[in-house]
Amino acid sequence: MRPPLPPFTHETAIEKVRLAEDGWNSQNPEKVSLAYTEDSAWRNRDLFITGRAEIVRFLTGKWQSEQEYRLIKELFAYSGNRIAVRYAYEFHDADDQWHRAYGNENWEFDAEGLMQKRYASINDLKISEAQRLFHWPQGRRPDDHPGLSDLGL
């Protein structure tokens, strides 16, 4: 069981989104993969990923190339066992070029609260270091750090 469980309320959907954000900000691929079903199916940009082993491989590579990664997710909509989120994350590449990625995800959960489907659409923008908005030590976003809407994103 991976609470909160569907069907989601407004409060439990917000909680689920924050738990996902916290997991991804941990940058621990094995830990993150446990939030997904064994046969979870993803579409991430132009990649199609199936199962926890592929999730771990994907996230390991992602966080090796996306350095100083920081993510904010925000609830967009929910119904039954589905949640839609919008998010943005910042990172720099090996050449110290900063990027902000904007995206939307559609999630579907099983009765145990594990994500069985994840569809992500993402757009990238090169930014300067001065344009960065996500300033906290790597890891969990502090509760008092502004969210996407507060930042005008």
GROMACS .gro file of C-alpha atoms in nm:
model
  153
    1MET     CA    1   0.000   0.000   0.000
    2ARG     CA    2   0.120   0.347  -0.092
    3PRO     CA    3  -0.117   0.598   0.073
    4PRO     CA    4  -0.295   0.816   0.007
    5LEU     CA    5  -0.517   0.579  -0.189
    6PRO     CA    6  -0.776   0.648  -0.457
    7PRO     CA    7  -1.039   0.770  -0.492
    8PHE     CA    8  -0.866   1.100  -0.423
    9THR     CA    9  -1.009   1.403  -0.249
   10HIS     CA   10  -0.867   1.751  -0.303
   11GLU     CA   11  -0.655   1.713   0.011
   12THR     CA   12  -0.528   1.362  -0.067
   13ALA     CA   13  -0.448   1.456  -0.429
   14ILE     CA   14  -0.238   1.750  -0.304
   15GLU     CA   15  -0.065   1.514  -0.059
   16LYS     CA   16   0.007   1.260  -0.336
   17VAL     CA   17   0.157   1.534  -0.556
   18ARG     CA   18   0.382   1.659  -0.276
   19LEU     CA   19   0.498   1.305  -0.196
   20ALA     CA   20   0.590   1.257  -0.563
   21GLU     CA   21   0.778   1.589  -0.566
   22ASP     CA   22   0.966   1.493  -0.250
   23GLY     CA   23   1.057   1.154  -0.395
   24TRP     CA   24   1.193   1.298  -0.719
   25ASN     CA   25   1.384   1.568  -0.531
   26SER     CA   26   1.555   1.291  -0.331
   27GLN     CA   27   1.717   1.180  -0.658
   28ASN     CA   28   1.710   0.821  -0.533
   29PRO     CA   29   1.601   0.612  -0.836
   30GLU     CA   30   1.540   0.293  -0.640
   31LYS     CA   31   1.327   0.468  -0.378
   32VAL     CA   32   1.132   0.660  -0.644
   33SER     CA   33   1.063   0.341  -0.844
   34LEU     CA   34   0.878   0.191  -0.545
   35ALA     CA   35   0.595   0.443  -0.596
   36TYR     CA   36   0.514   0.271  -0.928
   37THR     CA   37   0.363  -0.069  -1.009
   38GLU     CA   38   0.601  -0.346  -1.120
   39ASP     CA   39   0.472  -0.304  -1.476
   40SER     CA   40   0.417   0.074  -1.469
   41ALA     CA   41   0.401   0.227  -1.817
   42TRP     CA   42   0.546   0.570  -1.886
   43ARG     CA   43   0.564   0.806  -2.177
   44ASN     CA   44   0.834   1.060  -2.096
   45ARG     CA   45   0.894   1.299  -2.385
   46ASP     CA   46   0.974   1.058  -2.670
   47LEU     CA   47   1.064   0.762  -2.447
   48PHE     CA   48   0.841   0.472  -2.356
   49ILE     CA   49   0.940   0.307  -2.029
   50THR     CA   50   0.791  -0.007  -1.875
   51GLY     CA   51   0.855  -0.146  -1.529
   52ARG     CA   52   1.061  -0.055  -1.226
   53ALA     CA   53   1.397  -0.170  -1.365
   54GLU     CA   54   1.359   0.063  -1.666
   55ILE     CA   55   1.242   0.344  -1.435
   56VAL     CA   56   1.559   0.304  -1.224
   57ARG     CA   57   1.780   0.308  -1.536
   58PHE     CA   58   1.604   0.613  -1.675
   59LEU     CA   59   1.618   0.812  -1.349
   60THR     CA   60   1.981   0.718  -1.285
   61GLY     CA   61   2.082   0.860  -1.624
   62LYS     CA   62   1.855   1.161  -1.583
   63TRP     CA   63   2.007   1.270  -1.254
   64GLN     CA   64   2.362   1.206  -1.372
   65SER     CA   65   2.316   1.453  -1.658
   66GLU     CA   66   2.073   1.697  -1.490
   67GLN     CA   67   2.293   1.837  -1.216
   68GLU     CA   68   2.163   2.037  -0.917
   69TYR     CA   69   1.812   1.922  -1.006
   70ARG     CA   70   1.524   2.090  -0.819
   71LEU     CA   71   1.157   2.022  -0.893
   72ILE     CA   72   0.823   2.177  -0.801
   73LYS     CA   73   0.493   1.999  -0.878
   74GLU     CA   74   0.144   2.143  -0.845
   75LEU     CA   75  -0.197   1.976  -0.859
   76PHE     CA   76  -0.393   2.066  -1.171
   77ALA     CA   77  -0.692   1.829  -1.152
   78TYR     CA   78  -0.802   1.497  -1.004
   79SER     CA   79  -1.083   1.245  -1.036
   80GLY     CA   80  -1.118   0.896  -0.892
   81ASN     CA   81  -0.781   0.726  -0.938
   82ARG     CA   82  -0.630   0.992  -1.166
   83ILE     CA   83  -0.429   1.305  -1.098
   84ALA     CA   84  -0.303   1.570  -1.342
   85VAL     CA   85  -0.009   1.786  -1.239
   86ARG     CA   86   0.193   2.065  -1.384
   87TYR     CA   87   0.553   2.107  -1.285
   88ALA     CA   88   0.882   2.278  -1.350
   89TYR     CA   89   1.235   2.182  -1.266
   90GLU     CA   90   1.573   2.348  -1.293
   91PHE     CA   91   1.913   2.195  -1.349
   92HIS     CA   92   2.243   2.260  -1.520
   93ASP     CA   93   2.420   2.038  -1.768
   94ALA     CA   94   2.787   1.933  -1.781
   95ASP     CA   95   2.872   2.266  -1.951
   96ASP     CA   96   2.712   2.461  -1.661
   97GLN     CA   97   2.425   2.577  -1.884
   98TRP     CA   98   2.111   2.616  -1.672
   99HIS     CA   99   1.775   2.490  -1.794
  100ARG     CA  100   1.415   2.511  -1.676
  101ALA     CA  101   1.186   2.235  -1.793
  102TYR     CA  102   0.808   2.288  -1.787
  103GLY     CA  103   0.567   2.002  -1.807
  104ASN     CA  104   0.237   1.834  -1.747
  105GLU     CA  105   0.182   1.480  -1.625
  106ASN     CA  106  -0.124   1.259  -1.618
  107TRP     CA  107  -0.112   0.985  -1.356
  108GLU     CA  108  -0.328   0.676  -1.304
  109PHE     CA  109  -0.310   0.475  -0.981
  110ASP     CA  110  -0.405   0.123  -0.884
  111ALA     CA  111  -0.614   0.044  -0.575
  112GLU     CA  112  -0.294   0.012  -0.366
  113GLY     CA  113  -0.194   0.372  -0.443
  114LEU     CA  114   0.088   0.278  -0.683
  115MET     CA  115   0.116   0.470  -1.008
  116GLN     CA  116   0.044   0.238  -1.300
  117LYS     CA  117   0.055   0.494  -1.581
  118ARG     CA  118   0.250   0.819  -1.621
  119TYR     CA  119   0.226   1.038  -1.931
  120ALA     CA  120   0.466   1.335  -1.931
  121SER     CA  121   0.492   1.621  -2.179
  122ILE     CA  122   0.794   1.846  -2.123
  123ASN     CA  123   0.937   2.164  -2.278
  124ASP     CA  124   1.289   2.292  -2.209
  125LEU     CA  125   1.414   2.647  -2.185
  126LYS     CA  126   1.776   2.757  -2.146
  127ILE     CA  127   1.809   3.011  -1.865
  128SER     CA  128   2.094   3.205  -1.711
  129GLU     CA  129   2.198   3.141  -1.355
  130ALA     CA  130   2.047   3.481  -1.267
  131GLN     CA  131   1.706   3.363  -1.398
  132ARG     CA  132   1.692   3.066  -1.161
  133LEU     CA  133   1.394   3.065  -0.924
  134PHE     CA  134   1.447   2.742  -0.729
  135HIS     CA  135   1.692   2.823  -0.451
  136TRP     CA  136   1.703   2.565  -0.176
  137PRO     CA  137   1.961   2.304  -0.075
  138GLN     CA  138   1.920   1.992  -0.288
  139GLY     CA  139   1.657   1.757  -0.152
  140ARG     CA  140   1.306   1.828  -0.030
  141ARG     CA  141   1.167   2.173  -0.114
  142PRO     CA  142   1.115   2.364   0.211
  143ASP     CA  143   0.750   2.416   0.306
  144ASP     CA  144   0.794   2.795   0.296
  145HIS     CA  145   0.947   2.801  -0.056
  146PRO     CA  146   0.702   2.942  -0.313
  147GLY     CA  147   0.518   2.703  -0.542
  148LEU     CA  148   0.469   2.734  -0.917
  149SER     CA  149   0.169   2.968  -0.902
  150ASP     CA  150   0.343   3.186  -0.642
  151LEU     CA  151   0.645   3.216  -0.874
  152GLY     CA  152   0.428   3.308  -1.172
  153LEU     CA  153   0.506   2.985  -1.353
   0.00000   0.00000   0.00000
